[in-house]
mmCIF file of C-alpha atoms in Angstrom:
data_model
loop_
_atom_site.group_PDB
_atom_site.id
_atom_site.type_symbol
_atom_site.label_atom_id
_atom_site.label_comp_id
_atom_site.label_asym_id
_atom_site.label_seq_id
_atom_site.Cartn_x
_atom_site.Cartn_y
_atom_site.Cartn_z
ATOM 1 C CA UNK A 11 -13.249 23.739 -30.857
ATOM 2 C CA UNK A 12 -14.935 20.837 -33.012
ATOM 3 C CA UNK A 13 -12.823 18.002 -32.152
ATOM 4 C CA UNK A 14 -12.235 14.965 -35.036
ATOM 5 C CA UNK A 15 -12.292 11.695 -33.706
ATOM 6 C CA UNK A 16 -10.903 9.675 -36.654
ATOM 7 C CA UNK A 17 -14.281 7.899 -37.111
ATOM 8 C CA UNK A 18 -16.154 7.459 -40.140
ATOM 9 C CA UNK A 19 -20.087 8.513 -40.410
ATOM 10 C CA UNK A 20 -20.723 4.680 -41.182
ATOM 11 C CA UNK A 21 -18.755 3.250 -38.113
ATOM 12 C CA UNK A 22 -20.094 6.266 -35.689
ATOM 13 C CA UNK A 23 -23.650 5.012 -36.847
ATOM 14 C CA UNK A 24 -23.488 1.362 -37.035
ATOM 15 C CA UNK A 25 -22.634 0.960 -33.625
ATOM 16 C CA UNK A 26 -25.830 0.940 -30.892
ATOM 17 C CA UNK A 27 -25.519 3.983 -27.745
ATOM 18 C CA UNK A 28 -25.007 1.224 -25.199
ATOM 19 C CA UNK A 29 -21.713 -0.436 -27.160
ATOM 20 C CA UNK A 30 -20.805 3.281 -27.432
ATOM 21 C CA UNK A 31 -21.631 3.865 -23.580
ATOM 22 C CA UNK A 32 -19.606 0.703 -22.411
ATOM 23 C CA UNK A 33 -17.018 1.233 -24.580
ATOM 24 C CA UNK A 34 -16.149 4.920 -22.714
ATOM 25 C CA UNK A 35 -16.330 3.120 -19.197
ATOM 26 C CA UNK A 36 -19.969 3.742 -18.777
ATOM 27 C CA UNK A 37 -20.571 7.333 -19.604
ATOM 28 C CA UNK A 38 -23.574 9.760 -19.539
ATOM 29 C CA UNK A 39 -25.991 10.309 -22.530
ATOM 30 C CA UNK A 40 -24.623 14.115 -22.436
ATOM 31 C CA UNK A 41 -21.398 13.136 -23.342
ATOM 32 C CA UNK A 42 -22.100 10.442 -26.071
ATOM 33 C CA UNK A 43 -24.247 13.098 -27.692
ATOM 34 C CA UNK A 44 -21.495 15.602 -27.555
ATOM 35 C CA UNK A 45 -19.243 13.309 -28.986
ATOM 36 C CA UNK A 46 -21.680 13.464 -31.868
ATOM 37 C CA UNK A 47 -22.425 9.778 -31.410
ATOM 38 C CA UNK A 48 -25.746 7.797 -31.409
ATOM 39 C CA UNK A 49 -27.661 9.201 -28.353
ATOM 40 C CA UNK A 50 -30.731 7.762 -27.326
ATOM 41 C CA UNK A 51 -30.333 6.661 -24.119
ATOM 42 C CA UNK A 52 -31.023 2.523 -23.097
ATOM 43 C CA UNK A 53 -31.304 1.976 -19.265
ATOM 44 C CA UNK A 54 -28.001 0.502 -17.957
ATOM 45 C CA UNK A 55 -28.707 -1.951 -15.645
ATOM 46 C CA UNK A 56 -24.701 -2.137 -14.309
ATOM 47 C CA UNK A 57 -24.669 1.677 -13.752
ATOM 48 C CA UNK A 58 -28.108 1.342 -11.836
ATOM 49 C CA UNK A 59 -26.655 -0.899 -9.650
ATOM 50 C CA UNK A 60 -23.025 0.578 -9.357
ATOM 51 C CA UNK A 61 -23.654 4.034 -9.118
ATOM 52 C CA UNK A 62 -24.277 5.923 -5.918
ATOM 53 C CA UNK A 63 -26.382 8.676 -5.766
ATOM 54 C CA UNK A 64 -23.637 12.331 -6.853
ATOM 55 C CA UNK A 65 -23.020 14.520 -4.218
ATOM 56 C CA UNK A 66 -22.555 17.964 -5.187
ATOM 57 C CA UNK A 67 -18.635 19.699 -5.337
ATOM 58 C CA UNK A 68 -18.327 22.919 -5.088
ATOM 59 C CA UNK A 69 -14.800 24.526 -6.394
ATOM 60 C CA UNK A 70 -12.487 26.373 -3.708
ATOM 61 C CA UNK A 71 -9.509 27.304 -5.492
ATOM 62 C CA UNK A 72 -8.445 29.711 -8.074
ATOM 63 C CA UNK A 73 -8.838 29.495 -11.664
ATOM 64 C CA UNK A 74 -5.972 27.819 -13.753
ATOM 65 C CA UNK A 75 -5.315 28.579 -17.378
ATOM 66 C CA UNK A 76 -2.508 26.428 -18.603
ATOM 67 C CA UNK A 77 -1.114 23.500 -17.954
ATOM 68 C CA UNK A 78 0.835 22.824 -14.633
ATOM 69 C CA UNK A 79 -0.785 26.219 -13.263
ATOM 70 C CA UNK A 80 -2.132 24.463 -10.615
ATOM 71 C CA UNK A 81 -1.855 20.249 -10.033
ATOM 72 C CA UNK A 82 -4.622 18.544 -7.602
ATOM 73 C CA UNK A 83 -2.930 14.935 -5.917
ATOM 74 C CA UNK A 84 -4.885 13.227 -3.707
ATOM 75 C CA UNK A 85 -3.804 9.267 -2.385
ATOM 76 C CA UNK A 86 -6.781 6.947 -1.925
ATOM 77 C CA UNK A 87 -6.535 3.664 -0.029
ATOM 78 C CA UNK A 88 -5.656 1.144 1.411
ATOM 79 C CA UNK A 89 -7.979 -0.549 -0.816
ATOM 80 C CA UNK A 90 -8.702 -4.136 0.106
ATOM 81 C CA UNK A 91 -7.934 -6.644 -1.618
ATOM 82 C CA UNK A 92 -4.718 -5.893 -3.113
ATOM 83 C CA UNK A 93 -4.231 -5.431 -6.682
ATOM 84 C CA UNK A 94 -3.305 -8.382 -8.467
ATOM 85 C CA UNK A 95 0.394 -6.209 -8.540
ATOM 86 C CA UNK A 96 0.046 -6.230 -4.992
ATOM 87 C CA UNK A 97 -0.874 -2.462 -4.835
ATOM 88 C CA UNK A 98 -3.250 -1.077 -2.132
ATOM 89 C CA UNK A 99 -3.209 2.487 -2.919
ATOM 90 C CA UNK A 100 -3.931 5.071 -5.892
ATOM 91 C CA UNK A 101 -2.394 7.933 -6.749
ATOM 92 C CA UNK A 102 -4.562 10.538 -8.459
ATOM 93 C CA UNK A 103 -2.909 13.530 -10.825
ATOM 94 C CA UNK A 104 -5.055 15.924 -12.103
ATOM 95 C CA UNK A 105 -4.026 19.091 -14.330
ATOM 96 C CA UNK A 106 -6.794 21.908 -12.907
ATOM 97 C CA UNK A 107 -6.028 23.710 -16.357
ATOM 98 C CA UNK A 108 -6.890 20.642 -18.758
ATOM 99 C CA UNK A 109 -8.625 17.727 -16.396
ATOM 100 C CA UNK A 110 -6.134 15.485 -17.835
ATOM 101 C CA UNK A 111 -6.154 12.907 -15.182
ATOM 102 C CA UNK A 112 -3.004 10.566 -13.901
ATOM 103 C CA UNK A 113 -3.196 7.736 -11.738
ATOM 104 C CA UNK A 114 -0.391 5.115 -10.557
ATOM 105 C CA UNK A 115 -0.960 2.458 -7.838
ATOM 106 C CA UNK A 116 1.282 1.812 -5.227
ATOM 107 C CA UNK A 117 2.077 -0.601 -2.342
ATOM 108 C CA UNK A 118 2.858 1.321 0.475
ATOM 109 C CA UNK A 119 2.011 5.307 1.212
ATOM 110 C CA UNK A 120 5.834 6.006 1.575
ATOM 111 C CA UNK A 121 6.546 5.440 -2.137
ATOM 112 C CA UNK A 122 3.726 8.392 -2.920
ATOM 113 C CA UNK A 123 7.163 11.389 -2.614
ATOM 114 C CA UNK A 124 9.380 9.245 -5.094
ATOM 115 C CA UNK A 125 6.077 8.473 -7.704
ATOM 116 C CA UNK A 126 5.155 12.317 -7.629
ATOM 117 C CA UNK A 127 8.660 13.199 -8.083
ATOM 118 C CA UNK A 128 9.027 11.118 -11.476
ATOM 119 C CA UNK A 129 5.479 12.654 -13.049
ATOM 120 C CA UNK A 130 6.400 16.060 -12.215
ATOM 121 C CA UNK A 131 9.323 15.773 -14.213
ATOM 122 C CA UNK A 132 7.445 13.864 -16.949
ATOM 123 C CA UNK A 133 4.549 16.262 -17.134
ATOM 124 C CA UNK A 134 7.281 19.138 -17.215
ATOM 125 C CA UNK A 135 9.247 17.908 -19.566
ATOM 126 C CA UNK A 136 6.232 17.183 -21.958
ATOM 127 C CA UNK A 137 4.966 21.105 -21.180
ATOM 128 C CA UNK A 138 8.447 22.736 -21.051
ATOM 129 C CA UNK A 139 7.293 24.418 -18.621
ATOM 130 C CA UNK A 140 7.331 24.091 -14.266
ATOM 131 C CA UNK A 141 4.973 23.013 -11.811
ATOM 132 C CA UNK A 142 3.342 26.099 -10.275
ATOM 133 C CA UNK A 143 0.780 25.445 -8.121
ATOM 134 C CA UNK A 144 0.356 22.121 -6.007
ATOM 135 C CA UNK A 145 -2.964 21.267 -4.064
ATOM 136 C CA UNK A 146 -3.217 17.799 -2.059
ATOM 137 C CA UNK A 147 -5.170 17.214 1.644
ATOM 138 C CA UNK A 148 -3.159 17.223 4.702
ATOM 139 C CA UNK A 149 -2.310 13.430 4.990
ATOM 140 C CA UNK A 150 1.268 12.684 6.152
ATOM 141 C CA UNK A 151 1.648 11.456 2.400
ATOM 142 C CA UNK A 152 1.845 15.100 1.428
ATOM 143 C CA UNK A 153 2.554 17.370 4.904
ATOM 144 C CA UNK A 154 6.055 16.238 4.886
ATOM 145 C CA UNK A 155 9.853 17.449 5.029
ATOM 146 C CA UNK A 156 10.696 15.790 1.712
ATOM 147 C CA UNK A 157 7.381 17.607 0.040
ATOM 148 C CA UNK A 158 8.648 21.223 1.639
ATOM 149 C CA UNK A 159 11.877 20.397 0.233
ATOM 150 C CA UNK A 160 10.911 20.283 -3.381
ATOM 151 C CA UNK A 161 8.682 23.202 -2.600
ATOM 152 C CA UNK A 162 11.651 25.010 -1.695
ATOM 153 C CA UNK A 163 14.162 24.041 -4.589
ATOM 154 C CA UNK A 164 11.612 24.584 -7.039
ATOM 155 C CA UNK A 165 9.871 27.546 -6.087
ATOM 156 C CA UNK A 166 6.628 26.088 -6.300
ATOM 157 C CA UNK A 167 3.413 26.763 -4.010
ATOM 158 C CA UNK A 168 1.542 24.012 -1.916
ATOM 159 C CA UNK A 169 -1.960 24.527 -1.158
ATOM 160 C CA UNK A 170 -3.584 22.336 1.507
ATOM 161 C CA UNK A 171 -7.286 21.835 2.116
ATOM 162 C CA UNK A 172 -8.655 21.916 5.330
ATOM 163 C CA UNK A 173 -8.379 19.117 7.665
ATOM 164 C CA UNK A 174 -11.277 16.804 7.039
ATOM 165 C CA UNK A 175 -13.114 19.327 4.537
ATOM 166 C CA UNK A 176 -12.610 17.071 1.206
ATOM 167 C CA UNK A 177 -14.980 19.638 -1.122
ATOM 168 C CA UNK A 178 -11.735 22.223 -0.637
ATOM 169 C CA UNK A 179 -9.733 20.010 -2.837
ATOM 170 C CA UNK A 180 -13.131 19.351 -4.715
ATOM 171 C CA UNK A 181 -11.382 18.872 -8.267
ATOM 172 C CA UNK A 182 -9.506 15.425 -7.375
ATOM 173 C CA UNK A 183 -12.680 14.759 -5.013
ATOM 174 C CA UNK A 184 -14.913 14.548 -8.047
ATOM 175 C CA UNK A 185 -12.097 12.673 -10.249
ATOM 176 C CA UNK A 186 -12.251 10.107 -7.576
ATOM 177 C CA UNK A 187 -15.648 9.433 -7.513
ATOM 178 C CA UNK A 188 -16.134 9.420 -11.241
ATOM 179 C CA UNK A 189 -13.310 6.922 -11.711
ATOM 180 C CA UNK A 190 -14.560 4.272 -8.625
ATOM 181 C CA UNK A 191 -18.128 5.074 -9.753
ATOM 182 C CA UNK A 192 -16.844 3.391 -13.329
ATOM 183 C CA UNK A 193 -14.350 0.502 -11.727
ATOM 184 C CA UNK A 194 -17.578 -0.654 -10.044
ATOM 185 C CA UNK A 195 -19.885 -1.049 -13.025
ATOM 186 C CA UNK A 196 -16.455 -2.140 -15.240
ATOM 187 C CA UNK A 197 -16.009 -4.955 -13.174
ATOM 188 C CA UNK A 198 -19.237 -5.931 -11.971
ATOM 189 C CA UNK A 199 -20.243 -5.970 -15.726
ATOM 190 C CA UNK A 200 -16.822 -8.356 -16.416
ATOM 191 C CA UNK A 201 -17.576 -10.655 -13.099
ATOM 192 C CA UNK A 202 -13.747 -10.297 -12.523
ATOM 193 C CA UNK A 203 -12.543 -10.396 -8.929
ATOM 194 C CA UNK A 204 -12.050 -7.545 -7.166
ATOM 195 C CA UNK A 205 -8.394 -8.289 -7.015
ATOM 196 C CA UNK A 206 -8.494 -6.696 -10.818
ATOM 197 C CA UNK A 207 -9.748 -3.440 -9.746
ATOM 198 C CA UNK A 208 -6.323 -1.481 -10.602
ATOM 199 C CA UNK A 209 -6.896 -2.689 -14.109
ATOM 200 C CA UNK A 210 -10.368 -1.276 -13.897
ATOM 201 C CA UNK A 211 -9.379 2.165 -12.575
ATOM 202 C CA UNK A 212 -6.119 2.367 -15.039
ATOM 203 C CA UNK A 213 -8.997 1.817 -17.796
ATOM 204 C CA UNK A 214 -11.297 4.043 -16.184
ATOM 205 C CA UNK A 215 -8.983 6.884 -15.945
ATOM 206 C CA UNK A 216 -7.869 6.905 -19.360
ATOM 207 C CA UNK A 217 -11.507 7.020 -20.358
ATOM 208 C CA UNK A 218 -12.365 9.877 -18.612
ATOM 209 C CA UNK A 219 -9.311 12.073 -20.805
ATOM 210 C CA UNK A 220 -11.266 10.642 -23.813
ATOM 211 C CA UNK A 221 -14.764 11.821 -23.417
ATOM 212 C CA UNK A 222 -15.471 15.598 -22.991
ATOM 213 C CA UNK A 223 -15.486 17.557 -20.048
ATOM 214 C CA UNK A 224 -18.231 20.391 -18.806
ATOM 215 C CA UNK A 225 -15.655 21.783 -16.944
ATOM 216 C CA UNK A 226 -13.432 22.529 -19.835
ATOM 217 C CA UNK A 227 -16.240 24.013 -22.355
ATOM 218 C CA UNK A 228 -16.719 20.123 -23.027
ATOM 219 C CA UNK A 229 -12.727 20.190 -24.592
ATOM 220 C CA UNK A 230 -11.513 16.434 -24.071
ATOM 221 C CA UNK A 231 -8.688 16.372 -21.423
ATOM 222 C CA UNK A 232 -6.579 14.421 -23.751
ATOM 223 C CA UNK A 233 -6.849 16.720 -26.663
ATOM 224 C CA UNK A 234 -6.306 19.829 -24.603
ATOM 225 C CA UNK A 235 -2.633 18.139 -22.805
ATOM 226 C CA UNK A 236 -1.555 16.677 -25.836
ATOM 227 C CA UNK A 237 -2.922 18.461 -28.410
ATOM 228 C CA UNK A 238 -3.749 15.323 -29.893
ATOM 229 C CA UNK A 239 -7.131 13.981 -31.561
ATOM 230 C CA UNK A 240 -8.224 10.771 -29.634
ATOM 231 C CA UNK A 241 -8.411 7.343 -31.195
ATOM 232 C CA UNK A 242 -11.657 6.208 -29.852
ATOM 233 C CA UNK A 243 -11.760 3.566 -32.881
ATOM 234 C CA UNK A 244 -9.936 1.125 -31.272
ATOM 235 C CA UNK A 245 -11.456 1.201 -28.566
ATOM 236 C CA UNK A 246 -12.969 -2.045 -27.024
ATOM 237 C CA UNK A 247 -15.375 -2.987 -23.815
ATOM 238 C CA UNK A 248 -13.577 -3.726 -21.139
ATOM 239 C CA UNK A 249 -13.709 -7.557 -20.222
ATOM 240 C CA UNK A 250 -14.754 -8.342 -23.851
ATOM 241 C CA UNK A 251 -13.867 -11.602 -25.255
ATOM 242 C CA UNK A 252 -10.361 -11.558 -27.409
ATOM 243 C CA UNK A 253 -7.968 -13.223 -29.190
ATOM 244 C CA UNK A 254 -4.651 -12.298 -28.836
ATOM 245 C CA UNK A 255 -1.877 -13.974 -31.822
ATOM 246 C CA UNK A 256 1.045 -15.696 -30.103
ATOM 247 C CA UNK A 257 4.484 -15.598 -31.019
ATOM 248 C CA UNK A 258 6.118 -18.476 -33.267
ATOM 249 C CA UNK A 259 8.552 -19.244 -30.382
ATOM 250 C CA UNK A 260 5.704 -19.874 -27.899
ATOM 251 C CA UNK A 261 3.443 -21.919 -30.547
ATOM 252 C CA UNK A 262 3.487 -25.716 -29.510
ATOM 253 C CA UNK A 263 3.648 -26.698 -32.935
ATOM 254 C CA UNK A 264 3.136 -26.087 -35.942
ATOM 255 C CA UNK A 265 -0.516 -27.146 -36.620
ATOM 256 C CA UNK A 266 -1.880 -26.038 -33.126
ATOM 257 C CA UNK A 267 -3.366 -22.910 -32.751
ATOM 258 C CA UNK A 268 -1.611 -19.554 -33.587
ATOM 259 C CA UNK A 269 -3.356 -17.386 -31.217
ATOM 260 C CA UNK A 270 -4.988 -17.574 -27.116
ATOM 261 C CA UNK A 271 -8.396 -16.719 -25.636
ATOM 262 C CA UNK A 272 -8.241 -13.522 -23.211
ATOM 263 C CA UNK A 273 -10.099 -11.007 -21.558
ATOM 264 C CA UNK A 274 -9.806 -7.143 -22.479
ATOM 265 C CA UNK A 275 -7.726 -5.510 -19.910
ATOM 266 C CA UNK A 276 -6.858 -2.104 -20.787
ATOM 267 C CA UNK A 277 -4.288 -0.416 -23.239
ATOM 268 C CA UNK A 278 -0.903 0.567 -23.200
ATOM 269 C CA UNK A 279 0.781 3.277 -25.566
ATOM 270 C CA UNK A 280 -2.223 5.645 -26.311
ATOM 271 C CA UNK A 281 -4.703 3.160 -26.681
ATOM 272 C CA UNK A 282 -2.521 1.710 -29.515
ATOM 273 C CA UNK A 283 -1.659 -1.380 -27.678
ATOM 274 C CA UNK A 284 -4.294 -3.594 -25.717
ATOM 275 C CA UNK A 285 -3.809 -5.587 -22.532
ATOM 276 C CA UNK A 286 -5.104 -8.953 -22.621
ATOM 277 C CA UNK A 287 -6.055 -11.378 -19.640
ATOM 278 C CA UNK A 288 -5.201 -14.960 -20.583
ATOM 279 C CA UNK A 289 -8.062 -17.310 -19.373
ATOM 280 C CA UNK A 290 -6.005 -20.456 -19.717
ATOM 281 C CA UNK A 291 -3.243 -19.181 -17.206
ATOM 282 C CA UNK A 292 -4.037 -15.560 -16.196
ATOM 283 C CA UNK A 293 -1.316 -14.027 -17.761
ATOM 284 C CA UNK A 294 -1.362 -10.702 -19.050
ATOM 285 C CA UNK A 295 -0.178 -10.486 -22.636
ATOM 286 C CA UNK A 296 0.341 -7.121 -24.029
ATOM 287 C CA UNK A 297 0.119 -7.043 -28.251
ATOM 288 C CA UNK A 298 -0.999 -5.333 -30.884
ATOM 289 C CA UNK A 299 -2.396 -8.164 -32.748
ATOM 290 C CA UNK A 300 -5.788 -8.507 -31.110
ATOM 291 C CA UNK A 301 -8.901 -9.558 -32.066
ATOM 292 C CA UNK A 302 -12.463 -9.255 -30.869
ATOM 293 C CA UNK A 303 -15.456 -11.349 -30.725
ATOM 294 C CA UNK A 304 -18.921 -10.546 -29.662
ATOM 295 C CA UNK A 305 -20.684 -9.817 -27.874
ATOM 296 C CA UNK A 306 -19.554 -12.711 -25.493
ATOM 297 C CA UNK A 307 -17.794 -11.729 -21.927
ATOM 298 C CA UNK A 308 -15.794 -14.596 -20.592
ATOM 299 C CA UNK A 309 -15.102 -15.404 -17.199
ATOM 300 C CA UNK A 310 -12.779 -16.834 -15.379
ATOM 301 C CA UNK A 311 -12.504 -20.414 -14.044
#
């Protein structure tokens, strides 16, 4: 399947591999080529430092074929320091059949039952079709009487891996690692706190359904839940300078300036709505009238 990624020849060319490779949340030179994108390869000095040497995952579970055949969840946390939301802890969702990746960050491990809950019935109700299969580790988060209850009304199976044998539930192992592997570089590249991190993994996760996957025939995770084309021409580096237009209500007056300096966040609404950081007050303003400048990254006072 040739996938079309809404990009002109002229734009796919005039743009460098490294704005290309920052862009995706530092990807590899397999998958830029794949994407059919300018390929040859600049050392990343970021990914150098922020990457930790792969260890190899082997699968343990049976093949899926469609959506919600199988679903890997794994929690991962507490994560210190807090999100700027006051999280600690991430919740990874991962579709075996498509690799379309999910993650939500939480406070405290209870709420991980009532946030599972409300995907399932989003991801069903998107499919039309029922959760089959659910995989997770044996944390308390998951071995629980409120977990074997839905398991019984819904006639769903849950699969645990072995106690302290992470490589059984190898498929939201690796999903882990790939997205902290990119939060690193993301915000070491930025110089944001740590305290933005959730930002950096939200942004990171939505990356990875964007760029093709070996493990799907190198399909794009997006494209194959959705059945979408992706939108990769709005994308921006994360941290980038930008301007974001303020409303006429929130103007000072009329001849000040029509529009604040930010960082680049993240997106909202399939990556047709961006997230900006306000540097004068650390606000968060979500628009769609954005605009970029380069190749300067900001940081904050």
């Amino acid at each position: 399947m040739k996938v079309d990624y809404h990009l002109p020849t002229a734009h796919r060319t005039m743009l460098n591999y490294y704005t290309w490779h920052e862009r995706l949340g530092h990807v590899g030179e397999t998958v830029i080529k794949s994407m059919g994108l300018p390929s040859t390869a600049t050392t990343c000095k970021v990914c150098a430092l922020n990457k930790a040497h792969r260890l190899p995952f082997k699968d343990h579970f049976d093949p899926a074929h469609l959506p919600l055949d199988c679903v890997h969840i794994d929690l991962v946390g507490p994560i210190s320091p807090p999100s700027i939301s006051r999280c600690k802890y991430i919740l990874r969702i991962v579709d075996q059949a498509t690799s379309f990746r999910i993650v939500w960050f939480l406070k405290n491990k209870s709420n991980t039952f009532h946030q599972f809950t409300v995907t399932k019935k989003l991801m069903e109700t998107q499919h039309n079709c029922s959760l089959k299969k659910l995989v997770s580790d044996r944390g308390g988060e998951f071995l629980n009487s409120q977990f074997q209850q839905l398991e019984n009304e819904c006639g769903s199976v849950h699969s645990f891996s072995p106690a302290y044998t992470p490589e059984h539930n190898s498929l939201a192992e690796r999903a882990n690692h790939t997205i902290l592997e990119k939060t690193r570089c993301m915000l070491n590249a930025t110089k944001l706190p740590n305290s933005y991190w959730a930002e950096a993994v939200s942004t990171a996760s939505l990356l990875s359904n964007y760029v093709p996957t070996p493990l799907r025939h190198n399909h794009l995770p997006h494209t194959l839940w959705t059945s979408l084309p992706p939108r990769i021409k709005k994308l921006r580096v994360f941290g980038f300078q930008a301007i974001v237009m303020t409303p006429k209500e929130h103007q000072d007056c009329k001849l000040g300036p029509t529009g604040v300096e930010g960082i680049l966040l993240g997106y909202e609404n399939n990556i047709s709505v961006y997230q900006v950081l306000c540097l004068s007050n650390r606000k968060i303003f979500v628009s769609l009238e954005v605009y970029f400048t380069y190749p300067n990254r900001p940081q904050l006072s």
